[in-house]
Tab-separated table of C-alpha atoms in Angstrom:
chain	number	residue	atom	x	y	z
A	1	LEU	CA	41.916	52.440	51.514
A	2	GLU	CA	41.372	50.381	48.516
A	3	ILE	CA	37.429	48.870	48.065
A	4	SER	CA	37.289	46.277	45.378
A	5	VAL	CA	33.467	46.325	44.268
A	6	THR	CA	32.108	42.988	42.519
A	7	ILE	CA	29.167	43.195	40.791
A	8	LEU	CA	26.291	40.009	41.348
A	9	ASN	CA	24.407	40.032	37.986
A	10	VAL	CA	21.050	39.034	38.124
A	11	ASN	CA	19.623	37.135	36.136
A	12	ASP	CA	16.874	39.538	35.003
A	13	ASN	CA	16.710	38.982	30.953
A	14	SER	CA	14.926	36.981	28.946
A	15	PRO	CA	16.638	34.521	26.417
A	16	VAL	CA	16.143	36.179	22.740
A	17	PHE	CA	15.404	34.536	19.393
A	18	LYS	CA	16.085	35.459	16.359
A	19	GLN	CA	13.205	34.835	15.128
A	20	THR	CA	9.578	34.082	16.851
A	21	ASN	CA	7.719	32.748	14.087
A	22	LEU	CA	9.067	30.691	10.859
A	23	THR	CA	7.284	28.247	8.484
A	24	GLU	CA	8.491	24.592	7.139
A	25	VAL	CA	7.420	22.833	4.282
A	26	VAL	CA	7.951	19.191	4.943
A	27	PRO	CA	7.403	17.142	1.861
A	28	GLU	CA	5.497	13.788	3.167
A	29	ASP	CA	7.757	10.936	2.046
A	30	THR	CA	10.624	12.828	4.285
A	31	LYS	CA	12.669	10.264	6.475
A	32	VAL	CA	12.413	9.558	9.965
A	33	ASN	CA	15.423	11.315	12.064
A	34	ALA	CA	16.093	13.943	9.839
A	35	THR	CA	16.661	17.946	10.517
A	36	ILE	CA	13.297	19.889	10.027
A	37	ILE	CA	14.923	22.785	11.135
A	38	ALA	CA	18.640	22.829	12.791
A	39	ARG	CA	19.671	24.499	16.306
A	40	GLU	CA	21.335	27.913	14.666
A	41	ASP	CA	18.155	28.810	12.744
A	42	LEU	CA	16.083	28.188	16.772
A	43	SER	CA	19.347	29.162	19.902
A	44	ALA	CA	18.188	32.225	21.926
A	45	SER	CA	21.041	34.250	23.002
A	46	ASP	CA	20.543	35.303	27.051
A	47	ALA	CA	22.710	38.063	27.388
A	48	ASP	CA	22.710	36.847	31.437
A	49	LEU	CA	24.685	34.520	29.188
A	50	ASP	CA	22.699	31.693	31.026
A	51	THR	CA	22.617	28.220	30.062
A	52	VAL	CA	18.927	28.156	28.085
A	53	PHE	CA	16.806	25.568	28.526
A	54	TYR	CA	13.822	24.453	25.404
A	55	GLU	CA	10.874	22.329	25.569
A	56	LEU	CA	8.456	21.794	22.041
A	57	THR	CA	4.847	21.920	22.557
A	58	THR	CA	2.267	21.351	19.546
A	59	ILE	CA	-1.169	22.600	19.307
A	60	VAL	CA	-3.260	21.431	16.637
A	61	PRO	CA	-4.760	18.163	18.049
A	62	GLY	CA	-3.973	14.940	16.290
A	63	THR	CA	-0.352	15.875	15.174
A	64	ASP	CA	1.452	15.450	18.209
A	65	GLY	CA	4.916	12.846	18.355
A	66	TYR	CA	5.221	13.993	15.181
A	67	PHE	CA	8.777	17.027	15.770
A	68	ALA	CA	10.879	16.971	18.582
A	69	ILE	CA	13.651	18.861	19.971
A	70	LYS	CA	16.751	17.061	20.257
A	71	GLY	CA	17.404	17.147	24.258
A	72	VAL	CA	16.633	20.627	26.227
A	73	ASN	CA	19.338	21.858	25.163
A	74	ASN	CA	19.701	21.985	21.887
A	75	PRO	CA	16.982	23.163	20.301
A	76	GLU	CA	17.471	21.007	16.633
A	77	ILE	CA	14.036	19.882	15.176
A	78	TYR	CA	13.907	16.564	13.711
A	79	LEU	CA	11.052	13.820	12.514
A	80	GLN	CA	10.087	11.056	14.875
A	81	LYS	CA	7.321	9.919	12.975
A	82	ALA	CA	6.897	9.437	9.386
A	83	LEU	CA	3.860	11.717	7.751
A	84	ASP	CA	0.935	11.056	6.272
A	85	TYR	CA	-0.290	14.204	3.988
A	86	ASP	CA	-4.251	12.347	4.870
A	87	LYS	CA	-3.789	12.705	8.169
A	88	PHE	CA	-3.146	16.159	8.304
A	89	LYS	CA	-1.421	19.113	6.204
A	90	LEU	CA	-0.472	21.294	8.819
A	91	THR	CA	0.815	21.484	12.839
A	92	THR	CA	1.937	24.199	14.580
A	93	LEU	CA	4.574	23.652	17.574
A	94	VAL	CA	5.390	26.667	19.783
A	95	LEU	CA	9.654	25.924	21.539
A	96	TYR	CA	9.848	27.885	25.029
A	97	ALA	CA	13.206	29.288	26.090
A	98	ARG	CA	14.158	29.657	30.042
A	99	ASP	CA	16.943	30.598	31.200
A	100	ARG	CA	16.342	27.758	34.084
A	101	PRO	CA	15.563	23.733	33.575
A	102	VAL	CA	11.172	23.329	33.844
A	103	GLY	CA	10.837	23.073	37.785
A	104	SER	CA	13.356	25.141	38.962
A	105	THR	CA	12.108	27.565	41.884
A	106	GLU	CA	14.378	29.786	41.389
A	107	THR	CA	12.576	33.014	39.116
A	108	THR	CA	12.608	31.987	35.605
A	109	ASN	CA	12.396	34.102	32.137
A	110	THR	CA	10.991	32.752	29.328
A	111	ALA	CA	10.801	33.356	25.426
A	112	THR	CA	8.552	31.564	23.077
A	113	ALA	CA	8.386	31.230	19.384
A	114	THR	CA	6.418	30.281	16.824
A	115	ILE	CA	6.954	26.664	13.946
A	116	ASN	CA	4.489	26.329	11.591
A	117	ILE	CA	4.765	22.992	9.692
A	118	PHE	CA	2.849	22.985	6.422
A	119	ILE	CA	3.063	18.995	4.596
A	120	GLU	CA	3.969	18.705	0.762
A	121	GLN	CA	2.490	15.953	-0.799
A	122	ALA	CA	4.426	13.604	-1.858
A	123	ASP	CA	4.534	10.636	-4.793
A	124	THR	CA	4.222	7.951	-1.977
A	125	LYS	CA	0.813	6.114	-3.517
A	126	PRO	CA	0.394	3.979	-6.702
A	127	PRO	CA	-3.449	4.462	-9.383
A	128	TRP	CA	-6.204	2.529	-8.257
A	129	PHE	CA	-8.350	1.468	-10.775
A	130	LEU	CA	-11.621	2.977	-10.273
A	131	PRO	CA	-14.136	1.891	-8.064
A	132	CYS	CA	-12.230	0.512	-5.845
A	133	THR	CA	-13.140	-0.580	-2.275
A	134	PHE	CA	-11.315	0.765	0.806
A	135	ILE	CA	-9.833	-1.925	3.167
A	136	ASN	CA	-8.195	0.483	6.501
A	137	THR	CA	-10.114	3.044	8.616
A	138	ASP	CA	-7.131	5.841	7.083
A	139	ASN	CA	-8.491	5.606	3.334
A	140	SER	CA	-4.741	4.759	2.393
A	141	ILE	CA	-5.634	1.396	0.310
A	142	CYS	CA	-8.547	0.601	-2.395
A	143	ILE	CA	-8.150	-2.872	-3.275
A	144	SER	CA	-10.797	-2.630	-7.206
A	145	SER	CA	-12.655	-5.602	-8.230
A	146	PRO	CA	-11.279	-7.374	-12.081
A	147	TYR	CA	-13.509	-5.563	-14.812
A	148	LYS	CA	-16.296	-8.384	-17.033
A	149	GLY	CA	-17.178	-7.652	-20.674
A	150	ARG	CA	-18.188	-9.904	-23.307
A	151	VAL	CA	-17.983	-10.731	-27.411
A	152	ASN	CA	-19.068	-12.797	-29.363
A	153	ILE	CA	-16.900	-15.548	-31.246
A	154	SER	CA	-15.955	-14.803	-34.647
A	155	GLU	CA	-16.798	-10.903	-34.288
A	156	MET	CA	-14.748	-8.069	-34.706
A	157	SER	CA	-16.407	-4.960	-32.564
A	158	THR	CA	-15.002	-2.080	-33.885
A	159	GLU	CA	-15.872	0.016	-30.459
A	160	PRO	CA	-14.431	0.409	-27.085
A	161	LEU	CA	-15.661	-3.456	-25.447
A	162	ILE	CA	-17.804	-2.779	-22.378
A	163	LEU	CA	-17.054	-3.363	-19.422
A	164	GLU	CA	-18.609	-3.974	-15.900
A	165	PRO	CA	-18.980	-2.487	-13.463
A	166	GLY	CA	-17.408	0.360	-15.861
A	167	PRO	CA	-14.547	1.701	-18.696
A	168	ILE	CA	-11.044	1.186	-17.822
A	169	TYR	CA	-9.988	4.044	-14.899
A	170	ALA	CA	-7.778	5.137	-13.155
A	171	ILE	CA	-6.471	7.034	-10.956
A	172	ASP	CA	-3.146	8.353	-9.064
A	173	PRO	CA	-4.529	8.558	-5.033
A	174	ASP	CA	-1.592	11.918	-4.787
A	175	TYR	CA	-4.252	14.031	-6.281
A	176	THR	CA	-1.950	17.086	-5.571
A	177	LEU	CA	0.642	16.010	-7.294
A	178	ASN	CA	-2.083	13.871	-10.232
A	179	GLU	CA	0.353	12.886	-12.152
A	180	LYS	CA	-0.497	10.386	-15.735
A	181	ILE	CA	-0.684	8.192	-16.423
A	182	VAL	CA	-0.709	5.711	-19.290
A	183	TYR	CA	-2.092	1.670	-19.582
A	184	SER	CA	-1.237	-1.387	-20.894
A	185	ILE	CA	-2.029	-4.988	-21.038
A	186	VAL	CA	0.646	-7.783	-19.977
A	187	GLY	CA	-0.848	-10.440	-19.533
A	188	GLY	CA	-3.767	-13.600	-20.527
A	189	ASP	CA	-3.535	-12.438	-24.641
A	190	ALA	CA	-0.908	-14.841	-25.947
A	191	ASP	CA	-2.364	-13.879	-29.521
A	192	LYS	CA	-3.328	-9.783	-29.264
A	193	VAL	CA	-6.724	-10.805	-29.399
A	194	PHE	CA	-6.939	-6.783	-27.636
A	195	SER	CA	-5.656	-3.273	-27.370
A	196	VAL	CA	-6.098	-1.170	-24.914
A	197	HIS	CA	-5.521	2.629	-25.664
A	198	ALA	CA	-2.194	4.246	-23.751
A	199	ASP	CA	-4.340	7.269	-23.375
A	200	THR	CA	-8.515	6.297	-22.044
A	201	GLY	CA	-7.854	2.458	-21.018
A	202	ASN	CA	-10.925	1.875	-24.032
A	203	LEU	CA	-10.365	-1.697	-24.293
A	204	THR	CA	-10.896	-2.557	-27.941
A	205	MET	CA	-10.429	-5.916	-30.617
A	206	ASN	CA	-7.330	-6.561	-33.060
A	207	LYS	CA	-9.394	-8.962	-35.000
A	208	PRO	CA	-12.314	-11.586	-34.390
A	209	VAL	CA	-11.913	-13.690	-30.966
A	210	THR	CA	-11.987	-17.800	-32.840
A	211	SER	CA	-11.888	-20.299	-29.583
A	212	PRO	CA	-14.853	-19.500	-26.607
A	213	ASP	CA	-11.973	-20.239	-24.805
A	214	SER	CA	-12.232	-17.103	-22.655
A	215	TYR	CA	-9.970	-14.588	-21.693
A	216	LEU	CA	-8.372	-13.155	-18.166
A	217	LEU	CA	-5.880	-9.906	-19.199
A	218	GLN	CA	-3.911	-8.502	-16.998
A	219	VAL	CA	-4.206	-4.777	-17.467
A	220	MET	CA	-1.356	-1.911	-15.561
A	221	ALA	CA	-1.725	1.187	-14.984
A	222	THR	CA	1.618	2.590	-15.114
A	223	GLN	CA	2.496	6.696	-14.124
A	224	VAL	CA	4.513	8.118	-16.405
A	225	ASN	CA	6.732	9.802	-13.891
A	226	ASN	CA	7.911	7.063	-12.338
A	227	ILE	CA	7.210	3.303	-13.916
A	228	GLN	CA	7.910	1.344	-10.569
A	229	LYS	CA	4.511	3.746	-9.884
A	230	TYR	CA	1.914	1.220	-11.395
A	231	SER	CA	-1.277	-1.079	-11.036
A	232	VAL	CA	-1.924	-4.756	-12.849
A	233	VAL	CA	-6.501	-5.728	-12.446
A	234	ASN	CA	-7.820	-8.032	-13.970
A	235	VAL	CA	-10.420	-8.138	-17.405
A	236	GLU	CA	-12.178	-10.935	-17.439
A	237	ILE	CA	-14.025	-11.682	-21.145
A	238	LYS	CA	-17.000	-13.716	-22.311
A	239	VAL	CA	-16.637	-15.843	-25.375
A	240	ILE	CA	-20.234	-16.264	-26.230
A	241	ASN	CA	-22.498	-17.180	-28.985
A	242	LYS	CA	-24.401	-13.584	-30.524
A	243	SER	CA	-27.758	-13.287	-29.469
A	244	ASN	CA	-29.783	-12.686	-32.687
A	245	TYR	CA	-33.065	-12.847	-30.609
A	246	PRO	CA	-34.196	-10.829	-27.390
A	247	PRO	CA	-35.787	-14.014	-24.993
A	248	HIS	CA	-40.180	-13.667	-25.028
A	249	PHE	CA	-42.603	-15.291	-23.281
A	250	GLU	CA	-44.741	-18.769	-24.326
A	251	ASN	CA	-47.784	-16.756	-23.093
A	252	ARG	CA	-49.376	-12.850	-23.253
A	253	ILE	CA	-50.622	-13.989	-19.860
A	254	TYR	CA	-50.467	-16.044	-16.821
A	255	ASN	CA	-52.997	-16.878	-14.082
A	256	GLY	CA	-52.527	-17.339	-10.789
A	257	THR	CA	-54.949	-18.221	-7.466
A	258	VAL	CA	-53.532	-17.776	-3.887
A	259	PHE	CA	-55.811	-18.592	-0.319
A	260	VAL	CA	-56.363	-16.682	2.375
A	261	GLY	CA	-53.778	-17.079	5.569
A	262	LEU	CA	-50.715	-18.710	3.506
A	263	ALA	CA	-48.363	-18.022	5.145
A	264	PRO	CA	-45.037	-16.323	3.260
A	265	ARG	CA	-42.948	-18.254	0.714
A	266	SER	CA	-45.451	-20.010	-0.236
A	267	PHE	CA	-47.081	-21.456	-3.942
A	268	VAL	CA	-48.858	-19.544	-5.699
A	269	PHE	CA	-51.683	-21.885	-8.277
A	270	GLN	CA	-52.343	-22.132	-11.665
A	271	ALA	CA	-55.546	-20.100	-11.443
A	272	GLY	CA	-58.219	-23.385	-12.223
A	273	GLU	CA	-55.260	-25.741	-11.082
A	274	PRO	CA	-54.897	-26.105	-7.666
A	275	SER	CA	-53.123	-28.625	-7.555
A	276	SER	CA	-50.765	-26.506	-10.126
A	277	PRO	CA	-47.405	-23.938	-8.900
A	278	LEU	CA	-48.027	-21.419	-10.863
A	279	MET	CA	-45.025	-20.833	-13.497
A	280	ILE	CA	-42.937	-18.390	-16.038
A	281	THR	CA	-41.721	-19.568	-18.684
A	282	ALA	CA	-40.108	-17.512	-21.019
A	283	MET	CA	-38.474	-19.223	-24.321
A	284	ASP	CA	-34.989	-17.593	-26.661
A	285	GLU	CA	-34.570	-18.933	-30.134
A	286	ASP	CA	-30.388	-18.408	-29.375
A	287	PHE	CA	-30.991	-21.027	-27.242
A	288	LEU	CA	-33.527	-23.218	-28.010
A	289	ASN	CA	-31.771	-26.279	-25.757
A	290	VAL	CA	-31.905	-24.426	-22.844
């Protein structure tokens, strides 16, 4: 008597990952759709020879939607949305491997692998002149105001010019890189009256100004490692007559009179002359005709 015995394969093995903990460093400027971790590094095996089904989840709040897998049977992880180092610097993914589809009523065995993703800041922003004002909620764009200064006509200052709201200064907003920045005048100074120090940004004079016309200089800050990363700011230099005398009040003491019950912003009158508003005047010998 011949008896044939067929051994039925029971689903009694869980999928197995080659690695259950992986760490990957991803540059901030990685292109969308680029592969982050290859399929062969993530595929799980199953001793029961079942088809393996994958699912990827994100466990760090605010980092959903950036990474995804190619398909339910393909665990290759790719970048789904452009990264921004200022929004988040790391995230953790959990990859599930199951021997039955999600939602199956059959007995399902599951394995997990944890993937830690660290974002590496890239050189994505041009220099910022300071001070500047952010114009968006994520602080990725900062607009600077023009610098302003004054020089005396027919005189040449030997010291760096004093500017408002401060000296010319730019930074690399990709702060972990902090690339070196150099300065140059790229417009508004056809007569070469001014110079800017390449390293410090200090603005100095090469010769006296002979015309009362103001200057509107364009100063450029450029990253040494990449000349395509640059910013330009306006520097307005007003030419004025030299001030030799300080202003002074015409009188040392002024006396005024107010009345009880007057409304706010009412005039203060001269003491002894209730019909004449109190006038406080000053003189400056540099401007006798003003």
